[in-house]
PDB file of C-alpha atoms and ligand atoms in Angstrom:
ATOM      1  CA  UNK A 593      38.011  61.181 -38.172  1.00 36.00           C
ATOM      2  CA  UNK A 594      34.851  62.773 -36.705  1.00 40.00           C
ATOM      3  CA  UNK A 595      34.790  65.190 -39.947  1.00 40.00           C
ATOM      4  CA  UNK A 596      35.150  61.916 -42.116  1.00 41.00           C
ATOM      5  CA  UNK A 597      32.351  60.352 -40.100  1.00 41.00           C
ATOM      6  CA  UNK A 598      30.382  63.212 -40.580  1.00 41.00           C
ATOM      7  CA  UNK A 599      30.957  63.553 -44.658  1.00 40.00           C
ATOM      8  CA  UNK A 600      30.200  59.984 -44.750  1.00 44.00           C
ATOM      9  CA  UNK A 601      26.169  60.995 -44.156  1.00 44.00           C
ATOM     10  CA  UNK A 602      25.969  61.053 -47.960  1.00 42.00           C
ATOM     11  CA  UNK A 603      22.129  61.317 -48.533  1.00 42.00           C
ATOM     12  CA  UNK A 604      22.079  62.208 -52.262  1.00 41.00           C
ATOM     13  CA  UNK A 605      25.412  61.020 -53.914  1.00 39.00           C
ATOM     14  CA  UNK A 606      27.179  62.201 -56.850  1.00 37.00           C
ATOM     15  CA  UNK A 607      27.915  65.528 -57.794  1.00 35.00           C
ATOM     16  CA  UNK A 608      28.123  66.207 -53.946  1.00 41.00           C
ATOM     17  CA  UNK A 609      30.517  63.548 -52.908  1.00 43.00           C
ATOM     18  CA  UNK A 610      32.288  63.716 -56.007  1.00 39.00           C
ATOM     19  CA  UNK A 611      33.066  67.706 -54.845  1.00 40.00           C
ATOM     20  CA  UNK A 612      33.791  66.509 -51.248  1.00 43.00           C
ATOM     21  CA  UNK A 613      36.140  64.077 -52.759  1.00 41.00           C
ATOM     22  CA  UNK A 614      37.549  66.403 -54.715  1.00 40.00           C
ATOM     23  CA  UNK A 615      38.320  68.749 -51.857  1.00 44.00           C
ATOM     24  CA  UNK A 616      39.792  66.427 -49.675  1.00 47.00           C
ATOM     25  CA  UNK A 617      42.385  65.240 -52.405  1.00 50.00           C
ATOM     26  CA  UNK A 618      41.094  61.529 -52.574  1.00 53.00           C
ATOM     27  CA  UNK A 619      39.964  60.085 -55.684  1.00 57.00           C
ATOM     28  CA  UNK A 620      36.242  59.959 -56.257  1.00 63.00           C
ATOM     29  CA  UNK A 621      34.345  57.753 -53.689  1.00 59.00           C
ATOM     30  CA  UNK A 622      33.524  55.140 -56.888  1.00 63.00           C
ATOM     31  CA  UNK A 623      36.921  54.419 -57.902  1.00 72.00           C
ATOM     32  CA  UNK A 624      37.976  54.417 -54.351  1.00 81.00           C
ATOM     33  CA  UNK A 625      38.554  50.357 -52.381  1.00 90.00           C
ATOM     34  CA  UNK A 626      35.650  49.692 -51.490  1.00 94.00           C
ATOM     35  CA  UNK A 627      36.613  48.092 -47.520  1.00 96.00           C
ATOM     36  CA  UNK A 628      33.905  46.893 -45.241  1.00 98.00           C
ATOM     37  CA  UNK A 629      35.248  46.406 -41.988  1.00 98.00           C
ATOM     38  CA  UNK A 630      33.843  43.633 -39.514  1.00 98.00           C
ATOM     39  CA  UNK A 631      33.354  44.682 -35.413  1.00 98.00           C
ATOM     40  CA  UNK A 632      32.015  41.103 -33.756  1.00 98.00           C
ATOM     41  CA  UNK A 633      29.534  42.523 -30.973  1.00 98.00           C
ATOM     42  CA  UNK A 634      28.964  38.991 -29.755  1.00 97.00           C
ATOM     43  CA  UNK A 635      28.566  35.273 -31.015  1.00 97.00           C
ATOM     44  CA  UNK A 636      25.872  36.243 -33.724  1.00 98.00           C
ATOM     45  CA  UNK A 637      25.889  40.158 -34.017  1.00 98.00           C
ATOM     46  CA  UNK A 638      28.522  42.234 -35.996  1.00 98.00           C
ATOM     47  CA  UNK A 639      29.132  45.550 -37.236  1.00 98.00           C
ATOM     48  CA  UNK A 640      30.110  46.107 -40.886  1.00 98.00           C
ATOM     49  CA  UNK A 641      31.380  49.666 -41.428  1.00 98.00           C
ATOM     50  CA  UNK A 642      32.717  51.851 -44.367  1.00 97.00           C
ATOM     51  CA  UNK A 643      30.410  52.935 -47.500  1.00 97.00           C
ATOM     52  CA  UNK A 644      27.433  54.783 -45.632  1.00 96.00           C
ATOM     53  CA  UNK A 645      25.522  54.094 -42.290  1.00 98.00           C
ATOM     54  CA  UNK A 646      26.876  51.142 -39.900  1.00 98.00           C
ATOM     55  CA  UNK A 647      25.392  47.909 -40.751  1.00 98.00           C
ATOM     56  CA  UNK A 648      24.063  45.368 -38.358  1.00 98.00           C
ATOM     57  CA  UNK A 649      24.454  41.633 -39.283  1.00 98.00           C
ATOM     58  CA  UNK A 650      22.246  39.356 -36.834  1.00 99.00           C
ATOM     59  CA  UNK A 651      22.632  35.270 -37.495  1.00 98.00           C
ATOM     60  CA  UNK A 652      19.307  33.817 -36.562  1.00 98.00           C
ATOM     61  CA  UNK A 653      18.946  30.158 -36.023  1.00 98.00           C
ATOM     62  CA  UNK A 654      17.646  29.526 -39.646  1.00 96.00           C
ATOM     63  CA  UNK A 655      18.668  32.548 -41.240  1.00 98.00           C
ATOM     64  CA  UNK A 656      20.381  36.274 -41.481  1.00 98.00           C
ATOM     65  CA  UNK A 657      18.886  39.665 -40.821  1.00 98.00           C
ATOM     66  CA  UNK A 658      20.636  42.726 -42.323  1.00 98.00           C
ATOM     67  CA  UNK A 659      20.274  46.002 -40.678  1.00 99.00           C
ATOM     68  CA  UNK A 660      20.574  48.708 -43.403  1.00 98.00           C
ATOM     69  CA  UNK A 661      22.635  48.369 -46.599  1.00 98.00           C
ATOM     70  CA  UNK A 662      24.946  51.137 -47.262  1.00 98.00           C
ATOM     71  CA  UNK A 663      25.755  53.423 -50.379  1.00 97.00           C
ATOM     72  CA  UNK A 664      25.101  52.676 -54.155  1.00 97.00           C
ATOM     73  CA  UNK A 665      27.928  50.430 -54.842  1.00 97.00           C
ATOM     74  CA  UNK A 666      28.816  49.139 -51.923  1.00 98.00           C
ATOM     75  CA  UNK A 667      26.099  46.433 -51.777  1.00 98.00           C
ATOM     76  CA  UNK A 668      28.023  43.811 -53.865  1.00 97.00           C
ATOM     77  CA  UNK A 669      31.054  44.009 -50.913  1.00 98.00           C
ATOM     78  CA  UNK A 670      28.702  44.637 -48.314  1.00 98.00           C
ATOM     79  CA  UNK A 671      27.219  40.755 -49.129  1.00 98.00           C
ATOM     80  CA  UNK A 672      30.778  39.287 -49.856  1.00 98.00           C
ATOM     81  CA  UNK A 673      31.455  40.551 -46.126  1.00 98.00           C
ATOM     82  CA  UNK A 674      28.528  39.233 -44.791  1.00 98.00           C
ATOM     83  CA  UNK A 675      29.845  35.872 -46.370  1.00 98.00           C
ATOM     84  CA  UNK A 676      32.721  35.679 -44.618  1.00 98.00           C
ATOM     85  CA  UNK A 677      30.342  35.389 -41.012  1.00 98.00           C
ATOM     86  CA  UNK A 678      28.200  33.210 -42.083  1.00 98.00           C
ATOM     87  CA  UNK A 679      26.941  31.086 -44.680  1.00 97.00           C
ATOM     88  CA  UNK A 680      23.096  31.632 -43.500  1.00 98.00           C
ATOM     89  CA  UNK A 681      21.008  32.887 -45.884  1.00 98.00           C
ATOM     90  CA  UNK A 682      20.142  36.147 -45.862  1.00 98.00           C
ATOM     91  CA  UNK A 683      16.164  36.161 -45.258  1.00 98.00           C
ATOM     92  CA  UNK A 684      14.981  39.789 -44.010  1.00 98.00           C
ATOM     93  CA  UNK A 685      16.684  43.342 -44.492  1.00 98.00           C
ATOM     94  CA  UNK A 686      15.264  46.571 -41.774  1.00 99.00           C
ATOM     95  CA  UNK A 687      15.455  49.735 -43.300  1.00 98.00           C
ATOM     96  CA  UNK A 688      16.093  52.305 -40.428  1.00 98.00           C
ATOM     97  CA  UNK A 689      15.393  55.260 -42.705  1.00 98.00           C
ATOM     98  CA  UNK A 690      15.337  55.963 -46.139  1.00 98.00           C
ATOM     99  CA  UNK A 691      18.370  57.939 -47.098  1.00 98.00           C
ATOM    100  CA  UNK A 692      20.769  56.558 -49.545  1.00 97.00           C
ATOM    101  CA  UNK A 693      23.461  55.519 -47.308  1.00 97.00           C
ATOM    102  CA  UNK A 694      20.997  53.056 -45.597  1.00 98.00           C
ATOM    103  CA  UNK A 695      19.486  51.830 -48.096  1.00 98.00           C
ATOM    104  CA  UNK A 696      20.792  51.626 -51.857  1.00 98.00           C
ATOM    105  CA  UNK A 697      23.277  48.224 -50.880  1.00 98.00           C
ATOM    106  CA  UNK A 698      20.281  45.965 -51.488  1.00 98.00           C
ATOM    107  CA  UNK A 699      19.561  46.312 -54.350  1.00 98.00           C
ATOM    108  CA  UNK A 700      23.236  45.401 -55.090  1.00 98.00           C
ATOM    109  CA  UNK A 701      21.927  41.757 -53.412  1.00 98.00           C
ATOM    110  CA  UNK A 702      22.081  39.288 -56.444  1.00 96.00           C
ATOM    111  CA  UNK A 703      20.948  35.993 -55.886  1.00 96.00           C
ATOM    112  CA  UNK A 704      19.150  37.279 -52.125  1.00 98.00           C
ATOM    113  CA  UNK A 705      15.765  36.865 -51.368  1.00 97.00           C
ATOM    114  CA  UNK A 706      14.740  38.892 -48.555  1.00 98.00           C
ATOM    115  CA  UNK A 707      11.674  40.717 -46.941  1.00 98.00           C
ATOM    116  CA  UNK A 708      12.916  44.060 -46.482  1.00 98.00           C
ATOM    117  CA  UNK A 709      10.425  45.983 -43.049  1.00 98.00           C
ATOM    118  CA  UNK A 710      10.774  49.513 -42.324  1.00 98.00           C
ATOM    119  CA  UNK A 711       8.631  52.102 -40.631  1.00 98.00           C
ATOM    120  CA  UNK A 712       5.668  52.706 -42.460  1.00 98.00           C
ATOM    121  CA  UNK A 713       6.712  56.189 -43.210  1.00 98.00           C
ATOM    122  CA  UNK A 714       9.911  55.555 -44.267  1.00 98.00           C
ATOM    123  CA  UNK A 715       8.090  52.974 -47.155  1.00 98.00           C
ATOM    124  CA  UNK A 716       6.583  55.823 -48.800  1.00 98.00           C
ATOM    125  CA  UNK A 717      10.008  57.885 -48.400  1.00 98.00           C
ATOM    126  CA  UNK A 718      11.427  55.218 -50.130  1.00 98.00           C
ATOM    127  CA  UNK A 719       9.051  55.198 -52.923  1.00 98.00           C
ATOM    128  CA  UNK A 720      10.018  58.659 -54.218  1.00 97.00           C
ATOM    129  CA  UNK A 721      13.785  57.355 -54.368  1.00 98.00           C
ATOM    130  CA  UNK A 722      14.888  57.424 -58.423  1.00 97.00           C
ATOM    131  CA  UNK A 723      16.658  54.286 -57.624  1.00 98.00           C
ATOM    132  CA  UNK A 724      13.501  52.278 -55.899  1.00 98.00           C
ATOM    133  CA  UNK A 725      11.685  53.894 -59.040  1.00 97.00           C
ATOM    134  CA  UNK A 726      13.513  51.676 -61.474  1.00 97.00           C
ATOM    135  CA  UNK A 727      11.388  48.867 -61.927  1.00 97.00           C
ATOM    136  CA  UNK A 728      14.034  45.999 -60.767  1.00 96.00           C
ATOM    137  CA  UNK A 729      14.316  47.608 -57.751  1.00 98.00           C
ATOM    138  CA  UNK A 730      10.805  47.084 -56.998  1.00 97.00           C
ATOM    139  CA  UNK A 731      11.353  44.152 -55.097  1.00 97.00           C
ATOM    140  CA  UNK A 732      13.327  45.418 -52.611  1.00 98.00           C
ATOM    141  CA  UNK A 733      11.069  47.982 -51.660  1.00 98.00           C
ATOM    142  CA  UNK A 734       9.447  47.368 -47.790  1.00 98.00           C
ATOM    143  CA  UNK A 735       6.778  44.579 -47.743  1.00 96.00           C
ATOM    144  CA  UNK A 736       5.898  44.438 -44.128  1.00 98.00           C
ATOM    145  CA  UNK A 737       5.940  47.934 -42.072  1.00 98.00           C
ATOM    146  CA  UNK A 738       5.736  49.225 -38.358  1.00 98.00           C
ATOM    147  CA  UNK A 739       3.663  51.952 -37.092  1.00 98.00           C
ATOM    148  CA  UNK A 740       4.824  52.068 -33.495  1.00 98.00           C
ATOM    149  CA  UNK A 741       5.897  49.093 -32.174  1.00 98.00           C
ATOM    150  CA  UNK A 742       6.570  45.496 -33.795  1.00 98.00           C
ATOM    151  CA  UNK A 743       8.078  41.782 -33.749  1.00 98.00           C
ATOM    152  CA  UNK A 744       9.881  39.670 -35.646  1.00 98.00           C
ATOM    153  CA  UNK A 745      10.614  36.154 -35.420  1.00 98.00           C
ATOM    154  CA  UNK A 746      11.114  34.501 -31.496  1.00 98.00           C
ATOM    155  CA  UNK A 747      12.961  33.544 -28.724  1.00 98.00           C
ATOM    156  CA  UNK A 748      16.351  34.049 -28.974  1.00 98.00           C
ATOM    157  CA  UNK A 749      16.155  35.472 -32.468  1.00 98.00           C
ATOM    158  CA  UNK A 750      13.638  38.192 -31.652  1.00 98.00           C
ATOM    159  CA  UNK A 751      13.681  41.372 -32.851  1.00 98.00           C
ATOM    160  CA  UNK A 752      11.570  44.662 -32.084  1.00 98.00           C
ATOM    161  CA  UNK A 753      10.705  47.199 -33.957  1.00 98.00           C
ATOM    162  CA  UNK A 754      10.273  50.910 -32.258  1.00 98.00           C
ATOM    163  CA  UNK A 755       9.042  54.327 -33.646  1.00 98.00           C
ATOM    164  CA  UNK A 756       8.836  57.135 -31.322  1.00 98.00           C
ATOM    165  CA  UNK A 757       8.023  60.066 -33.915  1.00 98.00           C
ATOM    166  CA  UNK A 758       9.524  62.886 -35.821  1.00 98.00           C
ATOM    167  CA  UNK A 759      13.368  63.175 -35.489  1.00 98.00           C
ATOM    168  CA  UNK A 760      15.663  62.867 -38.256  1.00 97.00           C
ATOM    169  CA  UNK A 761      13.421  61.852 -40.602  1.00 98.00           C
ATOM    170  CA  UNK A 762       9.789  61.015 -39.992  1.00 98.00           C
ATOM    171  CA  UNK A 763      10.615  56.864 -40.461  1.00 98.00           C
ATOM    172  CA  UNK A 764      13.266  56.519 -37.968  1.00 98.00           C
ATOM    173  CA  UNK A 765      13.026  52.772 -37.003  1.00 98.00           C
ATOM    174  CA  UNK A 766      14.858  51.930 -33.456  1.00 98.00           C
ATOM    175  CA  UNK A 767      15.719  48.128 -33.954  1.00 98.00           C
ATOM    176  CA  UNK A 768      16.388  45.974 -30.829  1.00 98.00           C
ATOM    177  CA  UNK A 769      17.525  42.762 -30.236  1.00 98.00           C
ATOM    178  CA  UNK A 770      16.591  41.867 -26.605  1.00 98.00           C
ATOM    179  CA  UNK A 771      18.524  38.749 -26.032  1.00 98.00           C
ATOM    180  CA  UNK A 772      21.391  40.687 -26.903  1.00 98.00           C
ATOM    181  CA  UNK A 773      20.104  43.686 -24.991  1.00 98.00           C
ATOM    182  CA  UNK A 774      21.896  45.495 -28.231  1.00 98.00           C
ATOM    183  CA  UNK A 775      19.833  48.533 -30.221  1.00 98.00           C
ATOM    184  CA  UNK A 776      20.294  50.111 -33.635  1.00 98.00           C
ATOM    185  CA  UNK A 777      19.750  53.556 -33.444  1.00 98.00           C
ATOM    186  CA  UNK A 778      19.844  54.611 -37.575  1.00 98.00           C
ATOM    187  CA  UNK A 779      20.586  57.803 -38.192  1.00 98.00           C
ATOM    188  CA  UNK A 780      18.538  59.125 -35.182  1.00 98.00           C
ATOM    189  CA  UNK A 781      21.312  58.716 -32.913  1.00 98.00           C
ATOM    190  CA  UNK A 782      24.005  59.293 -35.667  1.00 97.00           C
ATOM    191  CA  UNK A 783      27.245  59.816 -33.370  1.00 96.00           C
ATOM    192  CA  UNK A 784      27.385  62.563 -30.371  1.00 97.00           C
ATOM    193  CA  UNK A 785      26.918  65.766 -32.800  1.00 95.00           C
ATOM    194  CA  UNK A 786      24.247  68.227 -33.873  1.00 94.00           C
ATOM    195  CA  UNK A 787      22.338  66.061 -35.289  1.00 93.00           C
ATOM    196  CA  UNK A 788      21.315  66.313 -39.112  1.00 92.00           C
ATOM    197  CA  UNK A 789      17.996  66.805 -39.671  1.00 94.00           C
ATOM    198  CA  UNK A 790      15.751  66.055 -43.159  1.00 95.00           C
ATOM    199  CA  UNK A 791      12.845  68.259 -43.450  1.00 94.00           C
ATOM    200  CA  UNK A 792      12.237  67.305 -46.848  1.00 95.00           C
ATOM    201  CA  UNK A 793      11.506  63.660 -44.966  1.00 97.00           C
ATOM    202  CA  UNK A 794       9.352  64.903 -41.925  1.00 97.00           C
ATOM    203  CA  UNK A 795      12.240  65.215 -39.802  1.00 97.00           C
ATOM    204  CA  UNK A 796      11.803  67.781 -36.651  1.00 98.00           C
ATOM    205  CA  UNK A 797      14.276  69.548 -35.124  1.00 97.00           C
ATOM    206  CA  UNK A 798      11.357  70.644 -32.542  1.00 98.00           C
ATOM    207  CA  UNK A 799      10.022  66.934 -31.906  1.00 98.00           C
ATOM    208  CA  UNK A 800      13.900  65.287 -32.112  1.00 98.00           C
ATOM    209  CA  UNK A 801      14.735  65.950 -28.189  1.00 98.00           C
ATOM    210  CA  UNK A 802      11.288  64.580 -27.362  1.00 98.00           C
ATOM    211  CA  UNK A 803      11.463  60.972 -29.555  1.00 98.00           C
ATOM    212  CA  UNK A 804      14.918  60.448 -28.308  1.00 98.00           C
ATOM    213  CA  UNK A 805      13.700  61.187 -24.674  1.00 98.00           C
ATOM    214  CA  UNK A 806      10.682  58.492 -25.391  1.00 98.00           C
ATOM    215  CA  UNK A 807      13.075  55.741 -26.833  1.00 98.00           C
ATOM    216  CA  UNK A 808      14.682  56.142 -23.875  1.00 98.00           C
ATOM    217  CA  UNK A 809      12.084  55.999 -21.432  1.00 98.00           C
ATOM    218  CA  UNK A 810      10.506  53.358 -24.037  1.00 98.00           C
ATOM    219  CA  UNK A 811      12.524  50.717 -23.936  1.00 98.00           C
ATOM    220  CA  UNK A 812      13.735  48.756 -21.612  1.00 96.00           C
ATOM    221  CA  UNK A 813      16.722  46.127 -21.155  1.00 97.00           C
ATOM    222  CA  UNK A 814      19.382  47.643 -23.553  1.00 98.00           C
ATOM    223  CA  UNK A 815      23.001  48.115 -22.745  1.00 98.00           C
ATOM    224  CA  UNK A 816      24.339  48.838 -26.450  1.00 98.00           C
ATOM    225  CA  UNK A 817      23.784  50.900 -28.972  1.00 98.00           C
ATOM    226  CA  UNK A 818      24.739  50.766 -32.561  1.00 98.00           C
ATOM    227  CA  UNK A 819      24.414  54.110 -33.929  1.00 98.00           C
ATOM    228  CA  UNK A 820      23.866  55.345 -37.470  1.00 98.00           C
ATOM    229  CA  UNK A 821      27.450  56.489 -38.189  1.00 96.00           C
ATOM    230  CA  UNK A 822      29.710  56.151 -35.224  1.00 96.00           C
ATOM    231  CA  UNK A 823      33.141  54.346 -35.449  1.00 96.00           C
ATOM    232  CA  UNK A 824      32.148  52.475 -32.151  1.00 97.00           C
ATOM    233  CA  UNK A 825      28.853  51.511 -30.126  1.00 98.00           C
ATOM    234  CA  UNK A 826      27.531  53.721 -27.520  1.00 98.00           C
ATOM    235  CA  UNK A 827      26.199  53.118 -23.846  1.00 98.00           C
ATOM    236  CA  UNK A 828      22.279  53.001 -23.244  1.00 98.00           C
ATOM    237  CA  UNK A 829      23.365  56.156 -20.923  1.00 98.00           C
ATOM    238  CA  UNK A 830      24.682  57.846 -23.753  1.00 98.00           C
ATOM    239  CA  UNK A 831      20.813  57.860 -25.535  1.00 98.00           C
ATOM    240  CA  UNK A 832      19.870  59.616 -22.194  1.00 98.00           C
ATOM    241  CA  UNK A 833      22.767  62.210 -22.374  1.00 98.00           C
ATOM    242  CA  UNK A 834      21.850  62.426 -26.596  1.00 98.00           C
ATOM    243  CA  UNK A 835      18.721  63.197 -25.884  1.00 98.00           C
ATOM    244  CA  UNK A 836      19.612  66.346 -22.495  1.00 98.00           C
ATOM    245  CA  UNK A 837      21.863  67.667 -25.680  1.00 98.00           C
ATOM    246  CA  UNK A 838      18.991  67.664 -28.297  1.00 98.00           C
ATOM    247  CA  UNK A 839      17.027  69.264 -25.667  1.00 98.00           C
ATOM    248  CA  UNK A 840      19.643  71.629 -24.422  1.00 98.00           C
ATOM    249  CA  UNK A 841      20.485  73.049 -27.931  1.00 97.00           C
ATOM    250  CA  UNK A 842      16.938  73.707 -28.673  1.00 97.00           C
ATOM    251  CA  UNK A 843      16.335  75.652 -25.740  1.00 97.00           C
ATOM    252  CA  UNK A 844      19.223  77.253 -27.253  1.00 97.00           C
ATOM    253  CA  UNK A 845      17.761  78.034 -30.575  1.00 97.00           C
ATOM    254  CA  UNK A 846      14.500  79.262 -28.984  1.00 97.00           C
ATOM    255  CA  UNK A 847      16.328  82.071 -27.292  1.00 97.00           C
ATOM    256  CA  UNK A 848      18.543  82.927 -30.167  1.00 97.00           C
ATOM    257  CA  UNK A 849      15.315  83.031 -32.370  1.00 96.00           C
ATOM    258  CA  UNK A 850      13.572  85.297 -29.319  1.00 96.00           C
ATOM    259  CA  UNK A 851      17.010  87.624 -29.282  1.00 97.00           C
ATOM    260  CA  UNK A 852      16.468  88.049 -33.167  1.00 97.00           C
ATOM    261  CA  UNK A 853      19.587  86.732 -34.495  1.00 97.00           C
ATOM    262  CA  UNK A 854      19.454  85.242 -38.021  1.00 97.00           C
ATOM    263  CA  UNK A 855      20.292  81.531 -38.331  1.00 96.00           C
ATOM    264  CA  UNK A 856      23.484  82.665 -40.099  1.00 96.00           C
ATOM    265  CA  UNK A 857      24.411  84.267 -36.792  1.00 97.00           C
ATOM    266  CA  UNK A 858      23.583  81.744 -34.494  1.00 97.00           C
ATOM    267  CA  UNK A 859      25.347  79.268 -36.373  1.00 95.00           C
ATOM    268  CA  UNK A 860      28.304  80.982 -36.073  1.00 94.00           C
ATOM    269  CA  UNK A 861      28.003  81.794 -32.885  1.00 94.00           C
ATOM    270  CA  UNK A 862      27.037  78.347 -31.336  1.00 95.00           C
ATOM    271  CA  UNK A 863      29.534  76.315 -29.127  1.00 94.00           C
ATOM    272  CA  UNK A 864      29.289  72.648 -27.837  1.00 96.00           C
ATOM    273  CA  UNK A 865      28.802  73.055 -23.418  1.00 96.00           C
ATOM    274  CA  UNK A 866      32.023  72.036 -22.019  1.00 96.00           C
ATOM    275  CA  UNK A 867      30.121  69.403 -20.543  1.00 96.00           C
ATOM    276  CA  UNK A 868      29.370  67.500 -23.460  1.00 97.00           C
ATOM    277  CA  UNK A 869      32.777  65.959 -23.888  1.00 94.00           C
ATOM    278  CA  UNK A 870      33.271  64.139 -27.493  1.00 94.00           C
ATOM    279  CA  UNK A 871      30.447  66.157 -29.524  1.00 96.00           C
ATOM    280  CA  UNK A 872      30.791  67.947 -32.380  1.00 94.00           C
ATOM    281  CA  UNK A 873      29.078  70.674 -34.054  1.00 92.00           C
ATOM    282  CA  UNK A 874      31.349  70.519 -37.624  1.00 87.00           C
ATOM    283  CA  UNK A 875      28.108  69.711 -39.543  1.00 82.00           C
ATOM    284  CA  UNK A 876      28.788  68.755 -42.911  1.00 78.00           C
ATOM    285  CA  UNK A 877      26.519  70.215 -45.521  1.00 79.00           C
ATOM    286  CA  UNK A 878      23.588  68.726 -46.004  1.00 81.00           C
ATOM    287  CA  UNK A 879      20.261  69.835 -45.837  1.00 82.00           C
ATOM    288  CA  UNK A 880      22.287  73.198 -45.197  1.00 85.00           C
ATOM    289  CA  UNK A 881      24.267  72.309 -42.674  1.00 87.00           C
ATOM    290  CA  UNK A 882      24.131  73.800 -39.345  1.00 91.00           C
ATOM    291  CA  UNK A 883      22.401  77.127 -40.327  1.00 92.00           C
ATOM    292  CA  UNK A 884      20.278  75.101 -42.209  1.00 92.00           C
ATOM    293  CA  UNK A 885      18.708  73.283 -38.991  1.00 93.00           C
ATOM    294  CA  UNK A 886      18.964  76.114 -36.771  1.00 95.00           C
ATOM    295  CA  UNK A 887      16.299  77.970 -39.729  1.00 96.00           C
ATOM    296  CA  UNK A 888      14.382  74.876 -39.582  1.00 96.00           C
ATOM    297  CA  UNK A 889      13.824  74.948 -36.309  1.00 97.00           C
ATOM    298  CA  UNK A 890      12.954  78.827 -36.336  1.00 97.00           C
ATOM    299  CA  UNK A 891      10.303  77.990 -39.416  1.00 97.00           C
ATOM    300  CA  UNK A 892       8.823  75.231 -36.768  1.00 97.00           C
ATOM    301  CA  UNK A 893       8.795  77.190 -33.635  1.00 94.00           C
ATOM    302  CA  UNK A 894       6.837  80.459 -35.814  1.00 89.00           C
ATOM    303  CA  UNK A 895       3.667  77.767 -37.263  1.00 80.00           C
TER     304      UNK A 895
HETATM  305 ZN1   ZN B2390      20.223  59.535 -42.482  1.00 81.99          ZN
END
């Protein structure tokens, strides 16, 4: 499971999935059911997995906010599922980052008209995306963006916006819905592994302890969190013991990069602490994988 979790980070599709496909025996992901499957947090919140990054579906009083939108091709049964909670309109769509798996499903949104918000960074990410540079896409690029810290709508259907800086991307948008006490994390707490880091999008490997350490000294009042990939919600606690992990394996890093050991070496050499029951360090391979973030962090730490 954790190893399909992990391939399931699909940031550019095609030839890539179509090979991971290919080498796990299933047909390619297009021709494959598409199944979105529907975890009811509480009265007005759900969880819609399969087809990218988990997606958060909050009813409002007077109308529906979607939490990221999946892969290419998965919009169209992302919206049918959404149907089948409620018959609200959908009226605004948060971006938590701009890879493909978060993103792409809107555009699959016939007959929606919604105001998509994202992190002002991740706006301009999403600019340089070949499928928000078609034309009819346009529209479903981010009107209204947050720098650090932002609200939406009131009362019981408030939402906030949070950006604590560089992590795994340099958009990551932490989405909160108070009276639910319930977060979305993106892909910046993807699941209790390495985590996957986009340099090509600002991420930091150096900075990622530190943002995950200010979310959670940020914000208050949360018990749940939704992350970007994982098959169930995590504990507020959880952020914390993310964030002594991110920390922990950078320290780690430092001292492999001081002992003079190639990333290829420390790669292969690096083992999960005991302590961190339930993580994983079975990157898949993007953005190189693990060697790939351990030499990112190595370029960081020598500016
Ligand atoms: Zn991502």
């Amino acid at each position: 499971m954790k190893r399909g979790v992990l391939l399931s980070l699909l940031m550019g599709i095609g030839a890539l999935s179509l090979t991971i496909a290919a080498q796990r025996g299933g047909p390619p992901p297009d021709q494959a059911p598409k199944v979105v499957q529907v975890d009811k947090i509480s009265d007005n919140l759900y969880v819609l997995k399969g087809g990218g990054g988990n997606t958060a579906v909050f009813v409002m009083a007077n109308g529906v906010t979607v939490v990221d939108t999946k892969l290419p091709g998965w919009g169209r049964p992302l919206l049918d599922k959404i149907k089948t909670v409620t018959n609200k309109p959908i009226t605004t769509i948060i971006n938590t980052h701009t890879h493909g798996d978060h993103t792409s499903g809107q555009t699959e949104f016939t007959g929606v008209t919604a105001e998509v918000v994202t992190q002002e960074n991740t706006k301009a990410n999403m600019e340089k995306l070949d499928l928000y540079k078609k034309p009819e896409n346009a529209k479903w690029l981010p009107k209204r963006t947050v720098k650090d810290k932002m609200s939406l709508f009131s009362g019981s259907d408030r939402i906030d916006l949070y950006y604590f800086g560089r992590g795994h991307t340099n958009g990551d948008a932490l989405v909160v819905f108070p009276a639910l006490r319930v977060a979305h994390a993106g892909d910046l707490f993807a699941g209790k592994q390495v985590p996957l880091v986009d340099y090509m999008n600002g991420g930091s490997g150096v900075a990622y302890p530190d943002t995950l350490s200010k979310a959670y000294n940020g914000i208050k009042n949360v018990d749940t969190i939704i992350t970007g990939h994982s098959e169930t919600p995590m504990k507020w606690n959880d952020l914390k013991e993310y964030a002594d992990f991110n920390k922990e394996f950078l320290t780690w890093v430092q001292s492999e990069q001081k002992a003079g050991k190639s990333a290829e070496r420390a790669a292969g050499e690096y083992k999960v602490p005991d302590k961190y029951k339930g993580y994983t360090a079975d990157l898949p391979p993007f953005f190189g994988g693990m060697k790939g973030y351990i030499q990112g962090i190595y370029d960081e730490l020598k500016k």
